[in-house]
């Protein structure tokens, strides 16, 4: 090997030995929302599981909402405590966040009631919100009798402040150029078509209500609908179906899932119904409907929601439901 060739090889070896480097930076994007409840005394009779919700606000690229339960989120807490929760109100999976809830002292003494997750971040890490509707908060936030005689209520008004810190991870290294692709809006578009009844070719009569839909979309999502409309014994010309074994509210929620692939907001479902069913009851019936129409993803979403809301009051009915509909994961909770 010539001296020149040897020098080139040695130079290449030196270059190859240079280390590459990068740095992962984890930080929070923080934002706050003040939620004021005027006329607190008028809300006390709402009943267990009923809530007052804040306007939707945005922090860290995600939408959030505060839910205040004057009579407790669960029946067993209704006579003793108020409940407060914050929920992820936009699409997202495994959103990592920290929270701080402050109930404002209105006496001017500055003795605010603060529950902070920020100062416990190193101990327990941020909270993970699995999907839209996931909540963080306190079922037994404040004993009701103590709250109503405290300085936190003045002139029948209650003020709370929620701070959200969304955890973001960024990689610092050589400059990389990329084009940001927007999130899919297919679900929103299909929902708008359903609600506007554009091009519908099937009508469902459910109780005293009627729902118009599209056979192709239903068939694409549910094997049961596919067989009913396009199977060997199906009727392609069918334009009306009577449904006798599902409540109209539950059927509407199931249709919303079929068109959007998301678990409908339970609060929206309950507000559109005159039923006194609890959130858990709604999800239990929705799970049964999902099993009936072979909507496997909806069934698992309902199982997950029931697992979150499991309590001494609901455990027996939830276990019976899991047994009846072969919910293996739910039975193991």
Short mmCIF file of the C-alpha atoms (twelve columns), coordinates in Angstrom:
data_MODEL
# 
_entry.id   MODEL 
# 
loop_
_atom_site.group_PDB 
_atom_site.id 
_atom_site.type_symbol 
_atom_site.label_atom_id 
_atom_site.label_alt_id 
_atom_site.label_comp_id 
_atom_site.label_asym_id 
_atom_site.label_seq_id 
_atom_site.Cartn_x 
_atom_site.Cartn_y 
_atom_site.Cartn_z 
_atom_site.pdbx_PDB_model_num 
ATOM 1   C CA . UNK A 1   0.000   0.000   0.000  1 
ATOM 2   C CA . UNK A 2   1.381   3.392   -0.987 1 
ATOM 3   C CA . UNK A 3   1.947   6.154   1.568  1 
ATOM 4   C CA . UNK A 4   -0.867  8.206   0.011  1 
ATOM 5   C CA . UNK A 5   -3.353  5.301   0.212  1 
ATOM 6   C CA . UNK A 6   -2.352  4.589   3.822  1 
ATOM 7   C CA . UNK A 7   -2.913  8.246   4.747  1 
ATOM 8   C CA . UNK A 8   -6.418  8.216   3.190  1 
ATOM 9   C CA . UNK A 9   -7.374  5.057   5.129  1 
ATOM 10  C CA . UNK A 10  -6.075  6.500   8.405  1 
ATOM 11  C CA . UNK A 11  -7.986  9.735   7.791  1 
ATOM 12  C CA . UNK A 12  -11.205 7.789   7.143  1 
ATOM 13  C CA . UNK A 13  -10.719 5.818   10.340 1 
ATOM 14  C CA . UNK A 14  -10.305 9.036   12.302 1 
ATOM 15  C CA . UNK A 15  -13.511 10.478  10.830 1 
ATOM 16  C CA . UNK A 16  -15.454 7.305   11.574 1 
ATOM 17  C CA . UNK A 17  -14.415 7.500   15.232 1 
ATOM 18  C CA . UNK A 18  -16.144 10.844  15.746 1 
ATOM 19  C CA . UNK A 19  -19.210 10.206  17.965 1 
ATOM 20  C CA . UNK A 20  -22.694 11.295  17.000 1 
ATOM 21  C CA . UNK A 21  -24.910 12.863  19.645 1 
ATOM 22  C CA . UNK A 22  -28.479 13.808  20.382 1 
ATOM 23  C CA . UNK A 23  -30.454 15.031  23.375 1 
ATOM 24  C CA . UNK A 24  -33.993 14.184  24.455 1 
ATOM 25  C CA . UNK A 25  -35.675 17.088  26.254 1 
ATOM 26  C CA . UNK A 26  -38.813 16.463  28.317 1 
ATOM 27  C CA . UNK A 27  -40.756 19.554  29.368 1 
ATOM 28  C CA . UNK A 28  -44.298 20.716  30.077 1 
ATOM 29  C CA . UNK A 29  -46.489 23.167  28.216 1 
ATOM 30  C CA . UNK A 30  -48.577 24.790  30.955 1 
ATOM 31  C CA . UNK A 31  -51.908 26.580  30.888 1 
ATOM 32  C CA . UNK A 32  -54.716 27.398  33.330 1 
ATOM 33  C CA . UNK A 33  -58.492 27.799  33.264 1 
ATOM 34  C CA . UNK A 34  -60.629 29.487  35.917 1 
ATOM 35  C CA . UNK A 35  -64.081 27.937  36.308 1 
ATOM 36  C CA . UNK A 36  -66.725 29.929  38.203 1 
ATOM 37  C CA . UNK A 37  -69.989 28.377  39.385 1 
ATOM 38  C CA . UNK A 38  -72.642 30.962  40.242 1 
ATOM 39  C CA . UNK A 39  -75.786 29.826  42.024 1 
ATOM 40  C CA . UNK A 40  -74.115 26.871  43.697 1 
ATOM 41  C CA . UNK A 41  -77.167 26.200  45.899 1 
ATOM 42  C CA . UNK A 42  -79.361 25.602  42.838 1 
ATOM 43  C CA . UNK A 43  -77.031 22.862  41.614 1 
ATOM 44  C CA . UNK A 44  -77.102 20.794  44.793 1 
ATOM 45  C CA . UNK A 45  -80.203 18.867  43.796 1 
ATOM 46  C CA . UNK A 46  -78.850 17.589  40.481 1 
ATOM 47  C CA . UNK A 47  -78.330 14.102  41.844 1 
ATOM 48  C CA . UNK A 48  -75.414 11.710  41.887 1 
ATOM 49  C CA . UNK A 49  -73.480 11.417  38.636 1 
ATOM 50  C CA . UNK A 50  -74.816 14.712  37.266 1 
ATOM 51  C CA . UNK A 51  -72.274 17.431  36.651 1 
ATOM 52  C CA . UNK A 52  -71.688 21.044  35.696 1 
ATOM 53  C CA . UNK A 53  -69.080 21.372  32.959 1 
ATOM 54  C CA . UNK A 54  -66.784 24.234  32.077 1 
ATOM 55  C CA . UNK A 55  -66.213 25.603  28.620 1 
ATOM 56  C CA . UNK A 56  -63.589 23.689  26.627 1 
ATOM 57  C CA . UNK A 57  -60.089 25.185  26.818 1 
ATOM 58  C CA . UNK A 58  -56.829 24.293  25.087 1 
ATOM 59  C CA . UNK A 59  -53.430 23.537  26.627 1 
ATOM 60  C CA . UNK A 60  -50.476 21.915  24.870 1 
ATOM 61  C CA . UNK A 61  -52.432 21.301  21.682 1 
ATOM 62  C CA . UNK A 62  -55.201 19.350  23.432 1 
ATOM 63  C CA . UNK A 63  -58.715 20.347  24.509 1 
ATOM 64  C CA . UNK A 64  -59.756 20.002  28.149 1 
ATOM 65  C CA . UNK A 65  -62.917 20.426  30.235 1 
ATOM 66  C CA . UNK A 66  -63.649 20.592  33.976 1 
ATOM 67  C CA . UNK A 67  -66.529 18.611  35.496 1 
ATOM 68  C CA . UNK A 68  -67.967 19.491  38.917 1 
ATOM 69  C CA . UNK A 69  -70.346 17.002  40.584 1 
ATOM 70  C CA . UNK A 70  -72.303 18.778  43.398 1 
ATOM 71  C CA . UNK A 71  -73.719 15.452  44.617 1 
ATOM 72  C CA . UNK A 72  -70.702 13.280  43.935 1 
ATOM 73  C CA . UNK A 73  -69.711 11.329  40.844 1 
ATOM 74  C CA . UNK A 74  -70.776 8.006   42.344 1 
ATOM 75  C CA . UNK A 75  -73.936 7.194   44.353 1 
ATOM 76  C CA . UNK A 76  -71.995 6.163   47.454 1 
ATOM 77  C CA . UNK A 77  -70.481 9.665   47.694 1 
ATOM 78  C CA . UNK A 78  -73.650 11.675  47.044 1 
ATOM 79  C CA . UNK A 79  -74.514 12.484  50.635 1 
ATOM 80  C CA . UNK A 80  -71.010 13.357  51.773 1 
ATOM 81  C CA . UNK A 81  -68.667 14.751  49.121 1 
ATOM 82  C CA . UNK A 82  -68.472 16.855  45.975 1 
ATOM 83  C CA . UNK A 83  -66.368 15.506  43.089 1 
ATOM 84  C CA . UNK A 84  -64.152 17.443  40.678 1 
ATOM 85  C CA . UNK A 85  -62.491 16.067  37.523 1 
ATOM 86  C CA . UNK A 86  -60.684 17.324  34.455 1 
ATOM 87  C CA . UNK A 87  -61.107 15.395  31.208 1 
ATOM 88  C CA . UNK A 88  -59.314 15.167  27.897 1 
ATOM 89  C CA . UNK A 89  -61.853 16.640  25.452 1 
ATOM 90  C CA . UNK A 90  -60.039 16.077  22.167 1 
ATOM 91  C CA . UNK A 91  -58.605 13.126  20.307 1 
ATOM 92  C CA . UNK A 92  -55.417 11.751  21.772 1 
ATOM 93  C CA . UNK A 93  -53.904 8.554   23.091 1 
ATOM 94  C CA . UNK A 94  -51.615 8.250   26.099 1 
ATOM 95  C CA . UNK A 95  -51.460 12.004  26.654 1 
ATOM 96  C CA . UNK A 96  -49.036 12.609  29.545 1 
ATOM 97  C CA . UNK A 97  -49.925 15.519  31.798 1 
ATOM 98  C CA . UNK A 98  -49.600 17.027  35.265 1 
ATOM 99  C CA . UNK A 99  -52.470 18.784  37.037 1 
ATOM 100 C CA . UNK A 100 -53.066 21.284  39.817 1 
ATOM 101 C CA . UNK A 101 -56.516 22.040  41.209 1 
ATOM 102 C CA . UNK A 102 -57.001 25.167  43.326 1 
ATOM 103 C CA . UNK A 103 -60.211 26.079  45.140 1 
ATOM 104 C CA . UNK A 104 -60.051 29.822  45.726 1 
ATOM 105 C CA . UNK A 105 -60.493 31.285  49.207 1 
ATOM 106 C CA . UNK A 106 -62.855 34.233  48.723 1 
ATOM 107 C CA . UNK A 107 -62.326 35.751  52.167 1 
ATOM 108 C CA . UNK A 108 -59.142 37.522  51.108 1 
ATOM 109 C CA . UNK A 109 -57.010 35.476  53.506 1 
ATOM 110 C CA . UNK A 110 -55.316 33.604  50.667 1 
ATOM 111 C CA . UNK A 111 -55.912 30.182  52.234 1 
ATOM 112 C CA . UNK A 112 -56.632 28.435  48.962 1 
ATOM 113 C CA . UNK A 113 -57.200 24.676  48.840 1 
ATOM 114 C CA . UNK A 114 -54.542 23.303  46.487 1 
ATOM 115 C CA . UNK A 115 -54.152 19.758  45.166 1 
ATOM 116 C CA . UNK A 116 -51.052 19.644  42.986 1 
ATOM 117 C CA . UNK A 117 -49.602 16.843  40.912 1 
ATOM 118 C CA . UNK A 118 -46.659 19.015  39.861 1 
ATOM 119 C CA . UNK A 119 -44.782 18.697  43.168 1 
ATOM 120 C CA . UNK A 120 -45.139 14.888  43.047 1 
ATOM 121 C CA . UNK A 121 -43.902 14.474  39.477 1 
ATOM 122 C CA . UNK A 122 -40.571 12.915  40.476 1 
ATOM 123 C CA . UNK A 123 -42.305 10.518  42.848 1 
ATOM 124 C CA . UNK A 124 -45.104 9.180   40.651 1 
ATOM 125 C CA . UNK A 125 -44.541 10.659  37.200 1 
ATOM 126 C CA . UNK A 126 -47.146 12.388  35.032 1 
ATOM 127 C CA . UNK A 127 -50.662 11.031  34.647 1 
ATOM 128 C CA . UNK A 128 -51.499 9.182   31.411 1 
ATOM 129 C CA . UNK A 129 -54.846 9.861   29.733 1 
ATOM 130 C CA . UNK A 130 -55.550 6.928   27.441 1 
ATOM 131 C CA . UNK A 131 -58.196 8.407   25.165 1 
ATOM 132 C CA . UNK A 132 -60.761 11.189  24.717 1 
ATOM 133 C CA . UNK A 133 -62.919 11.351  27.854 1 
ATOM 134 C CA . UNK A 134 -60.233 10.067  30.234 1 
ATOM 135 C CA . UNK A 135 -60.438 11.912  33.549 1 
ATOM 136 C CA . UNK A 136 -58.195 12.914  36.440 1 
ATOM 137 C CA . UNK A 137 -59.510 14.288  39.699 1 
ATOM 138 C CA . UNK A 138 -61.110 13.517  43.023 1 
ATOM 139 C CA . UNK A 139 -64.270 11.546  43.752 1 
ATOM 140 C CA . UNK A 140 -64.121 12.806  47.336 1 
ATOM 141 C CA . UNK A 141 -62.731 16.258  46.762 1 
ATOM 142 C CA . UNK A 142 -64.425 18.079  49.658 1 
ATOM 143 C CA . UNK A 143 -66.932 17.117  52.312 1 
ATOM 144 C CA . UNK A 144 -70.090 18.905  51.211 1 
ATOM 145 C CA . UNK A 145 -71.128 20.235  54.614 1 
ATOM 146 C CA . UNK A 146 -67.642 21.650  55.193 1 
ATOM 147 C CA . UNK A 147 -67.541 23.268  51.750 1 
ATOM 148 C CA . UNK A 148 -70.896 24.991  52.213 1 
ATOM 149 C CA . UNK A 149 -69.812 26.616  55.483 1 
ATOM 150 C CA . UNK A 150 -66.340 27.605  54.266 1 
ATOM 151 C CA . UNK A 151 -64.819 30.737  52.763 1 
ATOM 152 C CA . UNK A 152 -64.596 28.964  49.408 1 
ATOM 153 C CA . UNK A 153 -68.230 29.879  48.747 1 
ATOM 154 C CA . UNK A 154 -69.238 33.546  48.759 1 
ATOM 155 C CA . UNK A 155 -72.505 34.994  47.519 1 
ATOM 156 C CA . UNK A 156 -73.485 31.479  46.411 1 
ATOM 157 C CA . UNK A 157 -70.444 31.429  44.103 1 
ATOM 158 C CA . UNK A 158 -67.611 28.889  43.856 1 
ATOM 159 C CA . UNK A 159 -64.356 29.534  41.958 1 
ATOM 160 C CA . UNK A 160 -61.760 26.937  41.028 1 
ATOM 161 C CA . UNK A 161 -58.611 27.089  38.935 1 
ATOM 162 C CA . UNK A 162 -57.199 24.110  37.016 1 
ATOM 163 C CA . UNK A 163 -53.615 24.177  35.757 1 
ATOM 164 C CA . UNK A 164 -52.610 21.607  33.148 1 
ATOM 165 C CA . UNK A 165 -49.036 20.765  32.196 1 
ATOM 166 C CA . UNK A 166 -48.854 18.659  29.031 1 
ATOM 167 C CA . UNK A 167 -45.585 16.729  28.821 1 
ATOM 168 C CA . UNK A 168 -43.755 17.180  25.536 1 
ATOM 169 C CA . UNK A 169 -40.627 15.368  24.378 1 
ATOM 170 C CA . UNK A 170 -38.378 16.861  21.737 1 
ATOM 171 C CA . UNK A 171 -35.132 15.579  20.284 1 
ATOM 172 C CA . UNK A 172 -32.268 18.008  19.863 1 
ATOM 173 C CA . UNK A 173 -29.771 16.994  17.232 1 
ATOM 174 C CA . UNK A 174 -28.963 17.698  13.598 1 
ATOM 175 C CA . UNK A 175 -31.651 19.839  11.995 1 
ATOM 176 C CA . UNK A 176 -34.307 17.683  10.435 1 
ATOM 177 C CA . UNK A 177 -36.908 19.055  8.080  1 
ATOM 178 C CA . UNK A 178 -40.376 17.593  8.009  1 
ATOM 179 C CA . UNK A 179 -43.870 18.428  6.856  1 
ATOM 180 C CA . UNK A 180 -46.551 18.280  9.538  1 
ATOM 181 C CA . UNK A 181 -49.456 16.103  8.448  1 
ATOM 182 C CA . UNK A 182 -52.798 17.124  9.990  1 
ATOM 183 C CA . UNK A 183 -54.825 14.610  11.966 1 
ATOM 184 C CA . UNK A 184 -57.477 12.677  10.094 1 
ATOM 185 C CA . UNK A 185 -60.881 14.361  10.025 1 
ATOM 186 C CA . UNK A 186 -62.662 11.366  8.527  1 
ATOM 187 C CA . UNK A 187 -64.665 10.701  11.688 1 
ATOM 188 C CA . UNK A 188 -65.814 14.307  11.896 1 
ATOM 189 C CA . UNK A 189 -66.804 14.304  8.221  1 
ATOM 190 C CA . UNK A 190 -68.793 11.078  8.497  1 
ATOM 191 C CA . UNK A 191 -70.517 12.347  11.642 1 
ATOM 192 C CA . UNK A 192 -71.563 15.521  9.817  1 
ATOM 193 C CA . UNK A 193 -72.991 13.442  6.962  1 
ATOM 194 C CA . UNK A 194 -74.921 11.295  9.434  1 
ATOM 195 C CA . UNK A 195 -76.328 14.285  11.323 1 
ATOM 196 C CA . UNK A 196 -77.269 16.081  8.086  1 
ATOM 197 C CA . UNK A 197 -78.818 12.837  6.761  1 
ATOM 198 C CA . UNK A 198 -77.068 13.284  3.412  1 
ATOM 199 C CA . UNK A 199 -77.559 10.276  1.123  1 
ATOM 200 C CA . UNK A 200 -79.119 8.056   3.799  1 
ATOM 201 C CA . UNK A 201 -80.734 4.863   2.493  1 
ATOM 202 C CA . UNK A 202 -81.956 3.116   5.654  1 
ATOM 203 C CA . UNK A 203 -84.232 4.157   8.531  1 
ATOM 204 C CA . UNK A 204 -84.179 2.547   11.970 1 
ATOM 205 C CA . UNK A 205 -87.347 2.772   14.070 1 
ATOM 206 C CA . UNK A 206 -86.231 2.537   17.693 1 
ATOM 207 C CA . UNK A 207 -88.999 3.089   20.225 1 
ATOM 208 C CA . UNK A 208 -90.564 6.464   19.464 1 
ATOM 209 C CA . UNK A 209 -87.512 7.701   17.561 1 
ATOM 210 C CA . UNK A 210 -86.157 7.268   14.038 1 
ATOM 211 C CA . UNK A 211 -82.530 7.264   12.896 1 
ATOM 212 C CA . UNK A 212 -81.395 7.551   9.270  1 
ATOM 213 C CA . UNK A 213 -78.098 6.005   8.191  1 
ATOM 214 C CA . UNK A 214 -76.061 4.581   5.305  1 
ATOM 215 C CA . UNK A 215 -76.094 0.821   4.695  1 
ATOM 216 C CA . UNK A 216 -72.588 0.717   3.208  1 
ATOM 217 C CA . UNK A 217 -71.042 2.441   6.240  1 
ATOM 218 C CA . UNK A 218 -72.929 0.199   8.666  1 
ATOM 219 C CA . UNK A 219 -71.953 -2.912  6.703  1 
ATOM 220 C CA . UNK A 220 -68.291 -1.882  6.654  1 
ATOM 221 C CA . UNK A 221 -68.254 -1.542  10.440 1 
ATOM 222 C CA . UNK A 222 -70.506 -4.376  11.637 1 
ATOM 223 C CA . UNK A 223 -70.615 -7.989  10.381 1 
ATOM 224 C CA . UNK A 224 -74.221 -8.151  11.601 1 
ATOM 225 C CA . UNK A 225 -75.316 -5.228  9.435  1 
ATOM 226 C CA . UNK A 226 -73.279 -6.620  6.507  1 
ATOM 227 C CA . UNK A 227 -75.153 -9.914  6.683  1 
ATOM 228 C CA . UNK A 228 -78.502 -8.160  7.141  1 
ATOM 229 C CA . UNK A 229 -78.094 -5.923  4.092  1 
ATOM 230 C CA . UNK A 230 -75.734 -7.787  1.738  1 
ATOM 231 C CA . UNK A 231 -75.470 -11.374 2.990  1 
ATOM 232 C CA . UNK A 232 -76.833 -14.522 1.336  1 
ATOM 233 C CA . UNK A 233 -80.159 -14.081 3.124  1 
ATOM 234 C CA . UNK A 234 -79.902 -10.289 3.354  1 
ATOM 235 C CA . UNK A 235 -82.138 -7.804  1.586  1 
ATOM 236 C CA . UNK A 236 -80.314 -5.177  -0.490 1 
ATOM 237 C CA . UNK A 237 -83.589 -3.292  -1.003 1 
ATOM 238 C CA . UNK A 238 -84.354 -3.032  2.705  1 
ATOM 239 C CA . UNK A 239 -85.005 0.595   3.632  1 
ATOM 240 C CA . UNK A 240 -86.563 0.351   7.100  1 
ATOM 241 C CA . UNK A 241 -85.687 -1.712  10.177 1 
ATOM 242 C CA . UNK A 242 -87.579 -2.025  13.458 1 
ATOM 243 C CA . UNK A 243 -85.294 -2.310  16.506 1 
ATOM 244 C CA . UNK A 244 -87.061 -3.516  19.639 1 
ATOM 245 C CA . UNK A 245 -84.311 -4.580  22.012 1 
ATOM 246 C CA . UNK A 246 -82.257 -1.361  22.398 1 
ATOM 247 C CA . UNK A 247 -83.067 1.991   24.013 1 
ATOM 248 C CA . UNK A 248 -83.053 4.874   21.471 1 
ATOM 249 C CA . UNK A 249 -80.336 6.699   23.423 1 
ATOM 250 C CA . UNK A 250 -78.063 3.646   23.323 1 
ATOM 251 C CA . UNK A 251 -78.743 3.038   19.629 1 
ATOM 252 C CA . UNK A 252 -77.849 6.645   18.802 1 
ATOM 253 C CA . UNK A 253 -74.605 6.328   20.796 1 
ATOM 254 C CA . UNK A 254 -73.781 3.133   18.895 1 
ATOM 255 C CA . UNK A 255 -74.364 4.884   15.552 1 
ATOM 256 C CA . UNK A 256 -72.057 7.715   16.621 1 
ATOM 257 C CA . UNK A 257 -69.316 5.180   17.303 1 
ATOM 258 C CA . UNK A 258 -69.870 3.468   13.950 1 
ATOM 259 C CA . UNK A 259 -69.399 6.768   12.116 1 
ATOM 260 C CA . UNK A 260 -66.575 8.237   14.225 1 
ATOM 261 C CA . UNK A 261 -64.761 5.194   15.705 1 
ATOM 262 C CA . UNK A 262 -64.791 6.968   19.085 1 
ATOM 263 C CA . UNK A 263 -66.582 6.270   22.342 1 
ATOM 264 C CA . UNK A 264 -69.326 8.928   22.540 1 
ATOM 265 C CA . UNK A 265 -69.175 11.424  25.407 1 
ATOM 266 C CA . UNK A 266 -71.316 9.934   28.178 1 
ATOM 267 C CA . UNK A 267 -72.312 13.419  29.328 1 
ATOM 268 C CA . UNK A 268 -73.691 14.198  25.864 1 
ATOM 269 C CA . UNK A 269 -75.584 10.903  25.770 1 
ATOM 270 C CA . UNK A 270 -77.094 11.506  29.208 1 
ATOM 271 C CA . UNK A 271 -78.025 15.122  28.446 1 
ATOM 272 C CA . UNK A 272 -79.957 14.048  25.340 1 
ATOM 273 C CA . UNK A 273 -81.979 11.500  27.307 1 
ATOM 274 C CA . UNK A 274 -84.761 11.889  29.851 1 
ATOM 275 C CA . UNK A 275 -83.567 8.716   31.551 1 
ATOM 276 C CA . UNK A 276 -82.150 8.853   35.078 1 
ATOM 277 C CA . UNK A 277 -79.510 6.257   34.203 1 
ATOM 278 C CA . UNK A 278 -76.020 6.774   35.585 1 
ATOM 279 C CA . UNK A 279 -72.887 6.945   33.479 1 
ATOM 280 C CA . UNK A 280 -72.137 3.331   34.387 1 
ATOM 281 C CA . UNK A 281 -75.629 2.189   33.306 1 
ATOM 282 C CA . UNK A 282 -75.222 3.904   29.939 1 
ATOM 283 C CA . UNK A 283 -71.864 2.228   29.289 1 
ATOM 284 C CA . UNK A 284 -73.194 -1.171  30.405 1 
ATOM 285 C CA . UNK A 285 -76.069 -0.990  27.911 1 
ATOM 286 C CA . UNK A 286 -73.724 0.269   25.191 1 
ATOM 287 C CA . UNK A 287 -71.437 -2.717  25.787 1 
ATOM 288 C CA . UNK A 288 -74.404 -5.074  25.361 1 
ATOM 289 C CA . UNK A 289 -75.304 -3.353  22.068 1 
ATOM 290 C CA . UNK A 290 -71.693 -3.599  20.887 1 
ATOM 291 C CA . UNK A 291 -71.717 -7.331  21.568 1 
ATOM 292 C CA . UNK A 292 -75.050 -7.735  19.754 1 
ATOM 293 C CA . UNK A 293 -73.715 -6.071  16.583 1 
ATOM 294 C CA . UNK A 294 -70.154 -7.490  16.789 1 
ATOM 295 C CA . UNK A 295 -68.528 -4.088  17.299 1 
ATOM 296 C CA . UNK A 296 -65.396 -5.416  18.981 1 
ATOM 297 C CA . UNK A 297 -63.584 -2.078  19.416 1 
ATOM 298 C CA . UNK A 298 -66.638 -0.428  20.990 1 
ATOM 299 C CA . UNK A 299 -66.984 -3.400  23.310 1 
ATOM 300 C CA . UNK A 300 -63.385 -3.052  24.527 1 
ATOM 301 C CA . UNK A 301 -63.763 0.734   24.930 1 
ATOM 302 C CA . UNK A 302 -66.817 0.117   27.120 1 
ATOM 303 C CA . UNK A 303 -64.918 -2.490  29.148 1 
ATOM 304 C CA . UNK A 304 -62.128 0.023   29.758 1 
ATOM 305 C CA . UNK A 305 -64.604 2.725   30.815 1 
ATOM 306 C CA . UNK A 306 -66.415 0.360   33.191 1 
ATOM 307 C CA . UNK A 307 -63.066 -0.619  34.690 1 
ATOM 308 C CA . UNK A 308 -62.358 3.069   35.418 1 
ATOM 309 C CA . UNK A 309 -65.769 3.589   37.031 1 
ATOM 310 C CA . UNK A 310 -65.816 0.353   39.022 1 
ATOM 311 C CA . UNK A 311 -67.199 0.898   42.535 1 
ATOM 312 C CA . UNK A 312 -68.838 -1.030  45.358 1 
ATOM 313 C CA . UNK A 313 -72.228 -0.120  43.900 1 
ATOM 314 C CA . UNK A 314 -71.508 -1.236  40.326 1 
ATOM 315 C CA . UNK A 315 -69.198 -4.223  40.828 1 
ATOM 316 C CA . UNK A 316 -71.983 -6.857  40.953 1 
ATOM 317 C CA . UNK A 317 -73.796 -5.709  37.797 1 
ATOM 318 C CA . UNK A 318 -70.515 -5.167  35.969 1 
ATOM 319 C CA . UNK A 319 -69.309 -8.681  36.815 1 
ATOM 320 C CA . UNK A 320 -72.622 -10.168 35.676 1 
ATOM 321 C CA . UNK A 321 -72.395 -8.200  32.425 1 
ATOM 322 C CA . UNK A 322 -68.810 -9.366  31.856 1 
ATOM 323 C CA . UNK A 323 -69.906 -12.974 32.350 1 
ATOM 324 C CA . UNK A 324 -72.907 -12.640 30.031 1 
ATOM 325 C CA . UNK A 325 -70.973 -11.044 27.178 1 
ATOM 326 C CA . UNK A 326 -67.651 -12.930 27.565 1 
ATOM 327 C CA . UNK A 327 -65.627 -9.857  28.545 1 
ATOM 328 C CA . UNK A 328 -62.461 -11.696 29.545 1 
ATOM 329 C CA . UNK A 329 -60.406 -8.615  30.455 1 
ATOM 330 C CA . UNK A 330 -63.208 -7.058  32.491 1 
ATOM 331 C CA . UNK A 331 -63.741 -10.270 34.465 1 
ATOM 332 C CA . UNK A 332 -60.072 -10.276 35.463 1 
ATOM 333 C CA . UNK A 333 -60.160 -6.769  36.974 1 
# 
